mmCIF file of C-alpha atoms in Angstrom:
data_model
loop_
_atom_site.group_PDB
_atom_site.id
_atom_site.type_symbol
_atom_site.label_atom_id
_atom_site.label_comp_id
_atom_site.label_asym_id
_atom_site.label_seq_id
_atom_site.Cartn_x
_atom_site.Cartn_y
_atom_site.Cartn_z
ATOM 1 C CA UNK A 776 35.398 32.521 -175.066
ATOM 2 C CA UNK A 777 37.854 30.701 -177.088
ATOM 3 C CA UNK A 778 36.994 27.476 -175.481
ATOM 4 C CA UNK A 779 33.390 27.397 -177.132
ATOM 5 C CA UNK A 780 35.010 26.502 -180.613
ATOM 6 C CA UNK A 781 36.979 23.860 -179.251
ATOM 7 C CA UNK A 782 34.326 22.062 -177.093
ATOM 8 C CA UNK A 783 31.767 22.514 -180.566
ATOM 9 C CA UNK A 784 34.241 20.365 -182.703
ATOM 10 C CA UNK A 785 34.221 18.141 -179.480
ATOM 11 C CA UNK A 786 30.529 17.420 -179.855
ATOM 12 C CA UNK A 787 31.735 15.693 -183.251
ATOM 13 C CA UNK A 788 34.286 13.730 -181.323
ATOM 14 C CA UNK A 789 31.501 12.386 -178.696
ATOM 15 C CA UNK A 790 28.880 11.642 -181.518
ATOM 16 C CA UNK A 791 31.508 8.911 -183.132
ATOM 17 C CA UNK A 792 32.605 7.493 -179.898
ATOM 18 C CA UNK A 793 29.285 7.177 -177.942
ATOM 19 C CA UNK A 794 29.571 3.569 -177.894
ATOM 20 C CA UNK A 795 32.415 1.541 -175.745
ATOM 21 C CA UNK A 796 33.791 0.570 -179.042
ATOM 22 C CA UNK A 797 34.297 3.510 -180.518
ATOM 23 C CA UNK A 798 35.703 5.361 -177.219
ATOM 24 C CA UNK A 799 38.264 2.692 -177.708
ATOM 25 C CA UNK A 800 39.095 2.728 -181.307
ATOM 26 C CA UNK A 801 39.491 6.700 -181.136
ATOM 27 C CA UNK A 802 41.915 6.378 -177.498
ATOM 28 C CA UNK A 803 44.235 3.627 -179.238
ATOM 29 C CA UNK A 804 44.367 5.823 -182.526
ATOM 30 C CA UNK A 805 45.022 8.925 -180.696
ATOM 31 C CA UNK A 806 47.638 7.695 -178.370
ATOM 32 C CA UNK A 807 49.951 6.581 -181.087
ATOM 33 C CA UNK A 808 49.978 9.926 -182.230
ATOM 34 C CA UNK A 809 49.996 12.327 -178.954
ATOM 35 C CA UNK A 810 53.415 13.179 -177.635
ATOM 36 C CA UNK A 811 52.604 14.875 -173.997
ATOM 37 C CA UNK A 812 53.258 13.869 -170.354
ATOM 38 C CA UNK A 813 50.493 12.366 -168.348
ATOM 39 C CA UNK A 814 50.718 12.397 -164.134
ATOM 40 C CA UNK A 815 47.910 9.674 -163.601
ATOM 41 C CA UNK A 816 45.933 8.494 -160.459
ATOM 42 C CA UNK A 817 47.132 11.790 -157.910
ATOM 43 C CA UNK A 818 44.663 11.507 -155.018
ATOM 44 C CA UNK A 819 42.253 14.369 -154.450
ATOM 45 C CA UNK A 820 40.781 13.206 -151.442
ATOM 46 C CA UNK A 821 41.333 10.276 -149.252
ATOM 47 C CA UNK A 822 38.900 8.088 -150.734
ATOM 48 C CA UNK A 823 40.175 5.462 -152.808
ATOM 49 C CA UNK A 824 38.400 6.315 -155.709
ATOM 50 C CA UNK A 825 39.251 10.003 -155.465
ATOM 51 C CA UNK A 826 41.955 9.795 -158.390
ATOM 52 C CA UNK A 827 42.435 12.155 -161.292
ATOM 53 C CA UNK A 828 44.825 12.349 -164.495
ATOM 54 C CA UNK A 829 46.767 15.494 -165.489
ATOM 55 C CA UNK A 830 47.766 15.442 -169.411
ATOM 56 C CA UNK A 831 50.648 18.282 -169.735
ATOM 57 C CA UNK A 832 51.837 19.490 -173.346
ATOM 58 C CA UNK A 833 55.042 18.635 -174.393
ATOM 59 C CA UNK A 834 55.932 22.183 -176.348
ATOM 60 C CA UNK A 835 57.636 24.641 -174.690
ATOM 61 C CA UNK A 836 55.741 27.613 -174.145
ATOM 62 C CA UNK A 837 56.522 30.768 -171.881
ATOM 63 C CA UNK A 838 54.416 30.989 -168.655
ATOM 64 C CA UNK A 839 51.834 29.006 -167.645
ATOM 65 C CA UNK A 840 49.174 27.158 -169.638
ATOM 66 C CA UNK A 841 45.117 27.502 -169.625
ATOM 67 C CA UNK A 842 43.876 24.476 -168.294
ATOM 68 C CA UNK A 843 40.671 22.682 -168.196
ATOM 69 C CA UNK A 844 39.200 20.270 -165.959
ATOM 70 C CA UNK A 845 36.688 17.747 -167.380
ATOM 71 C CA UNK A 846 34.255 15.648 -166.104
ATOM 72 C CA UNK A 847 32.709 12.707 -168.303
ATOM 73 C CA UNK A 848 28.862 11.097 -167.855
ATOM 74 C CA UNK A 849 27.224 8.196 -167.745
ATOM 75 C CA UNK A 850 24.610 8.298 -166.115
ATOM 76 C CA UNK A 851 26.083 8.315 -162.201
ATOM 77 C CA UNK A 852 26.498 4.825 -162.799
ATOM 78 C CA UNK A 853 29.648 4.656 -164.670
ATOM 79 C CA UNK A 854 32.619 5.515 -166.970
ATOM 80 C CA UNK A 855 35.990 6.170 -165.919
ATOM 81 C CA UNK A 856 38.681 8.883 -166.541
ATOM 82 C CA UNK A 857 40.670 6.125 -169.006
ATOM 83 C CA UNK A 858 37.518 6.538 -171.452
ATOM 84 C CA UNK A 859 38.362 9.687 -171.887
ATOM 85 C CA UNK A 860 41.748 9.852 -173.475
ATOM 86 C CA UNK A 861 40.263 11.539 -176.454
ATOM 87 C CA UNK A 862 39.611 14.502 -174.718
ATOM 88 C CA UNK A 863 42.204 15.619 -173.087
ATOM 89 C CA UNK A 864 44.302 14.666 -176.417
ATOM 90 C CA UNK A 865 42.486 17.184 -178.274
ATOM 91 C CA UNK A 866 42.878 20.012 -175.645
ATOM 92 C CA UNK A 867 46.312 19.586 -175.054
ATOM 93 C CA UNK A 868 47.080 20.350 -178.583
ATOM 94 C CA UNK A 869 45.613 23.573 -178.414
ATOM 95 C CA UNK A 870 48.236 24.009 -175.216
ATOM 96 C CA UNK A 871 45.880 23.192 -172.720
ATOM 97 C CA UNK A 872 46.727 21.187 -169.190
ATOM 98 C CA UNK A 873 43.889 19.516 -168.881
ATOM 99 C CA UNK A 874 42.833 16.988 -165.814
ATOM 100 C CA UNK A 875 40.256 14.513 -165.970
ATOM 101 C CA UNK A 876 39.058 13.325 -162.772
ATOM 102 C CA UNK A 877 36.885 10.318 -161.051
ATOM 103 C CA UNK A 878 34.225 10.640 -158.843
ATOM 104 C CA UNK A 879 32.131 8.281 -157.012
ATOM 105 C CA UNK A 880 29.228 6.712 -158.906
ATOM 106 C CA UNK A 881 25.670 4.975 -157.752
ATOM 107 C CA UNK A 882 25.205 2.713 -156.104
ATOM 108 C CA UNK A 883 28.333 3.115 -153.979
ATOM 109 C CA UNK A 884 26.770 6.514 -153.438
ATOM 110 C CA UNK A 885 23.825 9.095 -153.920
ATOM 111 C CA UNK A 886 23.738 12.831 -154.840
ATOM 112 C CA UNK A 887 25.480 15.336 -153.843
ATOM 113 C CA UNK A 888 28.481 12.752 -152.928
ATOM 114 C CA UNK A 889 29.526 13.160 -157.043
ATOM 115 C CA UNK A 890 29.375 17.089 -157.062
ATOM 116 C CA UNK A 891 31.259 17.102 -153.478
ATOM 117 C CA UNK A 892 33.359 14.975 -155.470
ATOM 118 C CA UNK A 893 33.976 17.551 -158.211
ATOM 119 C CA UNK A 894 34.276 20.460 -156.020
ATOM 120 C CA UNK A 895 37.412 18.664 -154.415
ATOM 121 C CA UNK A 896 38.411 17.976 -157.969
ATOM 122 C CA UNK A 897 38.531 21.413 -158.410
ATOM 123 C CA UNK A 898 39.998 22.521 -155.425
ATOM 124 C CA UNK A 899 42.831 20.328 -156.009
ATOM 125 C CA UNK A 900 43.125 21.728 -159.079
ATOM 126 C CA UNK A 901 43.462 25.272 -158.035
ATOM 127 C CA UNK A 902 45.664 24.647 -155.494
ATOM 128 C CA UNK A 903 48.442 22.104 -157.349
ATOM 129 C CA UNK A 904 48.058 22.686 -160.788
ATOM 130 C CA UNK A 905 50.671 24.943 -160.807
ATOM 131 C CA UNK A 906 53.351 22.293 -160.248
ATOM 132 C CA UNK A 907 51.854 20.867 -163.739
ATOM 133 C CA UNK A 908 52.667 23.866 -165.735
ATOM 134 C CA UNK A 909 49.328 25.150 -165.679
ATOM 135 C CA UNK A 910 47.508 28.570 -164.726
ATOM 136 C CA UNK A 911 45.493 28.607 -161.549
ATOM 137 C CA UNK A 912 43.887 31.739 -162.635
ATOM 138 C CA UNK A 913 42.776 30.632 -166.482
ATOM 139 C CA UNK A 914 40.856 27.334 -165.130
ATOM 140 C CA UNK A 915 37.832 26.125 -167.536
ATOM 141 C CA UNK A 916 35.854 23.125 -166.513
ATOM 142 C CA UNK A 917 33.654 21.466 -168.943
ATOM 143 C CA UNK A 918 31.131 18.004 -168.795
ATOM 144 C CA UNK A 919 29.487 15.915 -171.192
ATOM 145 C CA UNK A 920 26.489 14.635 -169.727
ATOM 146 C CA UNK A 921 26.129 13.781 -166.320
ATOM 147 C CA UNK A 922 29.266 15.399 -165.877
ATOM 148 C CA UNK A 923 28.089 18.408 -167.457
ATOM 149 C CA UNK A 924 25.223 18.438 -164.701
ATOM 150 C CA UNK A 925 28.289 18.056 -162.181
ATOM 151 C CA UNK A 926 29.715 20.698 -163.380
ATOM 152 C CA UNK A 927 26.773 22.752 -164.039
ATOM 153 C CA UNK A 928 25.955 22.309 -160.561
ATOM 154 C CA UNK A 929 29.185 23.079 -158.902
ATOM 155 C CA UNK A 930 29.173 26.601 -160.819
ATOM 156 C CA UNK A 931 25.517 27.693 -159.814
ATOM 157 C CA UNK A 932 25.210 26.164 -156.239
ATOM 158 C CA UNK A 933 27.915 27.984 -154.157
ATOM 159 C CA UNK A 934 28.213 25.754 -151.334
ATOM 160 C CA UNK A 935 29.927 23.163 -152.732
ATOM 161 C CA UNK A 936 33.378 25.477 -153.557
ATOM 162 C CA UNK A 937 32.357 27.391 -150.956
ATOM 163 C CA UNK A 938 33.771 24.361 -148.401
ATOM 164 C CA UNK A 939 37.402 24.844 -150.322
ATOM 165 C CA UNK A 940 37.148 29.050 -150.129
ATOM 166 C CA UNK A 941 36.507 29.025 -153.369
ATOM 167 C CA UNK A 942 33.917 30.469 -155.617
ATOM 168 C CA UNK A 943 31.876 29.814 -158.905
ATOM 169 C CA UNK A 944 34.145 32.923 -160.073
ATOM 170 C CA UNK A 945 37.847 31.646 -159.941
ATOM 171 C CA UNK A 946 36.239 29.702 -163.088
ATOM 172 C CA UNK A 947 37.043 31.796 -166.257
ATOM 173 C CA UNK A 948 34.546 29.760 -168.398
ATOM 174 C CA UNK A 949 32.395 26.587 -168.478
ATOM 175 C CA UNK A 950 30.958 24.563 -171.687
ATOM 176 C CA UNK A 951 28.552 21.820 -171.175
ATOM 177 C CA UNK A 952 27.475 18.740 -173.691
ATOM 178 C CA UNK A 953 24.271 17.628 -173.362
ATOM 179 C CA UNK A 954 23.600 18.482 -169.540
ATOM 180 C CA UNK A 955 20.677 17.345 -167.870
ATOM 181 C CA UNK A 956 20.475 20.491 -165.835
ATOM 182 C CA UNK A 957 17.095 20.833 -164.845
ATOM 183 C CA UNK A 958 15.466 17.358 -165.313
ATOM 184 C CA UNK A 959 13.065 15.894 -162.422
ATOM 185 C CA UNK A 960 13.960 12.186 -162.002
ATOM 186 C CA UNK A 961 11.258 10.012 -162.570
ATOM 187 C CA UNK A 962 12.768 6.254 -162.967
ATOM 188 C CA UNK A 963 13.130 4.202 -160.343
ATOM 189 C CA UNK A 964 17.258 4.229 -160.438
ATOM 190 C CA UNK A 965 17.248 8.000 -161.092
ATOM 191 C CA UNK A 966 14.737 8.931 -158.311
ATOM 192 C CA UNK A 967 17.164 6.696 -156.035
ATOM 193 C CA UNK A 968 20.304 8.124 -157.151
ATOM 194 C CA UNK A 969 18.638 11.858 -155.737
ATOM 195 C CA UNK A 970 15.669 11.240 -153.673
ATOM 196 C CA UNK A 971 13.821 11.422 -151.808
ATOM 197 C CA UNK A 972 11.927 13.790 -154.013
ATOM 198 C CA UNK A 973 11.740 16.805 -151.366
ATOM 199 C CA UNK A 974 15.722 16.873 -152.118
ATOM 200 C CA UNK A 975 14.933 17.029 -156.043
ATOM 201 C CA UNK A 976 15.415 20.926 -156.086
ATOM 202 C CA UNK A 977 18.733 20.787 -155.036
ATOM 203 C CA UNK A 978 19.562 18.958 -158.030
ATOM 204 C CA UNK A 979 18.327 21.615 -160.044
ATOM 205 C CA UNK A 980 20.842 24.319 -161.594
ATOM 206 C CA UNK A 981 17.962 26.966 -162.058
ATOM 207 C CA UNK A 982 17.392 26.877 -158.603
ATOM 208 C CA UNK A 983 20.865 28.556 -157.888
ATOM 209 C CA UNK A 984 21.262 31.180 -160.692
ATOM 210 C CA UNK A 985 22.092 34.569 -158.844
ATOM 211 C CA UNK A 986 24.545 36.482 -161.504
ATOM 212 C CA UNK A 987 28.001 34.908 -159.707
ATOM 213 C CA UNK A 988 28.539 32.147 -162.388
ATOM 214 C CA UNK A 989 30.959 32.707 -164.652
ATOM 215 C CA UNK A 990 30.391 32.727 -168.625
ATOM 216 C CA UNK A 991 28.835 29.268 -170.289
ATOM 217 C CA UNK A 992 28.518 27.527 -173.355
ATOM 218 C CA UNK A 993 25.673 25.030 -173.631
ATOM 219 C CA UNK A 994 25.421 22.816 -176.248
ATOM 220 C CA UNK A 995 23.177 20.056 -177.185
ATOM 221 C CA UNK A 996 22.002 17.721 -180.239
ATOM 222 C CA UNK A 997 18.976 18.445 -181.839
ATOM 223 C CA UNK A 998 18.577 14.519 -182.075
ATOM 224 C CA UNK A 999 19.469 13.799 -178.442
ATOM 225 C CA UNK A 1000 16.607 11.686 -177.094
ATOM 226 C CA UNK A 1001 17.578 10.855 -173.693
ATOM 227 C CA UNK A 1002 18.356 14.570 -172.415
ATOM 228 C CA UNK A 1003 15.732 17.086 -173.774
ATOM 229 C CA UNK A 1004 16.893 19.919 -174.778
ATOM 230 C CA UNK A 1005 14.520 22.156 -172.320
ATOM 231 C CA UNK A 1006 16.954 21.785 -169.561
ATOM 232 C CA UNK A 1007 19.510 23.920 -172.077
ATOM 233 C CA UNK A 1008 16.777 26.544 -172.531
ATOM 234 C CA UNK A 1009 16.052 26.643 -168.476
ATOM 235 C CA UNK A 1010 19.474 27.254 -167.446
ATOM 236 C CA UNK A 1011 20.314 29.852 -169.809
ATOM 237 C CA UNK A 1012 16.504 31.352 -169.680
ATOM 238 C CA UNK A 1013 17.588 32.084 -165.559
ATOM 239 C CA UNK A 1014 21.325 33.023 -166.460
ATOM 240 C CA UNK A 1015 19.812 35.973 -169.231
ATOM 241 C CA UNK A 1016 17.740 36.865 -166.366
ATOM 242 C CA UNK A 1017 20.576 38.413 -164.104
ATOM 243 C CA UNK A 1018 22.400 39.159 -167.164
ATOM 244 C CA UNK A 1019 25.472 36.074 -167.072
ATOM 245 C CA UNK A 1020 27.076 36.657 -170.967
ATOM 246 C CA UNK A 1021 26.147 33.031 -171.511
ATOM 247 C CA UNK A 1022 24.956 31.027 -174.668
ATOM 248 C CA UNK A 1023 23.422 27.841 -175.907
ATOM 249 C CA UNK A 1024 23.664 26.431 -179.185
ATOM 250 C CA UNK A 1025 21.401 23.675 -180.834
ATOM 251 C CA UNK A 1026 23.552 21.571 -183.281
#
């Protein structure tokens, strides 16, 4: 999966901009330099905050272009699809269309509002991102984060694509960053975000593993002291089991 070596030189990228700061020292530099076409705040949903951003490559290519839909963290609290300029940046000059979209955060709402949120991110995605240049067909998603357990989620648990027709498998790939896949909350704001605690497995990624997932990169830092790296070693424990070509890789 070609994406795997892009999203590992990403890690680098998110290690130098994990403070506000730095997100926006490394936007401003970039967009002085990018030369693409961005479609910003198309509505996904009727909810106000249902917005996303579609970067499109400037080059000329023939036929349509891989794309990859990305979801950022922070903790279901916050962030914003403007933070993440860098991303898209570095995708799109590897010819990727790549959309970045919102989704409601606590306390305006509580799990699984966010991962309904990405599903209709998704669907949207599928069904317009043609008119953007891109491939319907060759669709990646990716998170960092809390958005990688968004995404994480929406690729194991069915149900949520499943709403849209759609399926875990009209994903050709996804990579995940440091994804609490498989945590139990246990402080008070996390425990209210997905509580009450009877609902806590369906949070849980290993809970939905049943070999109709597509391929995954998972990668985390060997440093990373507020996600532990178990829930890597969980997800792709249960995805060996029913023998998903997936991988994780400790950096």
């Amino acid at each position: 999966m070609k994406i795997r070596y892009i999203i590992a030189g990403l890690s680098l990228l998110f290690l130098s901009a994990c403070s506000s700061t730095g997100l926006f020292i490394l936007n401003s530099t970039l967009k002085l330099k990018s030369d693409h076409t961005v479609a910003r705040n198309l509505q996904f949903g009727d909810a106000q905050w249902q917005q996303l951003d579609v970067y499109i490559p400037a080059t000329e290519s023939a036929g349509a272009k891989p794309v990859l839909v990305f979801f950022y963290g922070g903790s279901w609290d916050s962030g914003s699809k403007e933070m993440y300029y860098f991303v898209a940046d570095a995708f799109v000059r590897l010819g990727y269309v790549v959309v970045i979209p919102d989704y409601v955060k606590y306390p305006r709402a509580r799990f699984p509002m966010f991962i309904e949120d990405g599903a209709a991110a998704i669907a949207w995605t599928k069904f317009n991102i043609k008119d953007y240049g891109g491939d319907p067909d060759n669709i990646f998603v990716s998170g960092h984060s809390a958005g990688a357990h968004l995404g994480g989620l929406l690729l194991t648990d069915e149900s949520y694509l499943e709403k849209y027709h759609l399926s875990p498998l009209d994903i050709k790939g996804f990579s995940g960053l440091a994804g609490p896949y498989n945590f139990t909350p246990t402080r008070p704001n996390l425990v209210e975000v997905f509580g009450p605690e009877e609902n806590f497995p369906n949070m849980q990624t290993m809970n939905f593993v049943n070999g109709n997932e597509p391929p995954m990169l998972l990668l985390h830092g060997a440093g990373d002291n507020t996600v532990g790296v178990r829930n890597q070693e969980v997800l792709i424990e249960k995805l060996s089991e029913v023998g998903n070509t997936s991988r994780g890789v400790l950096y």
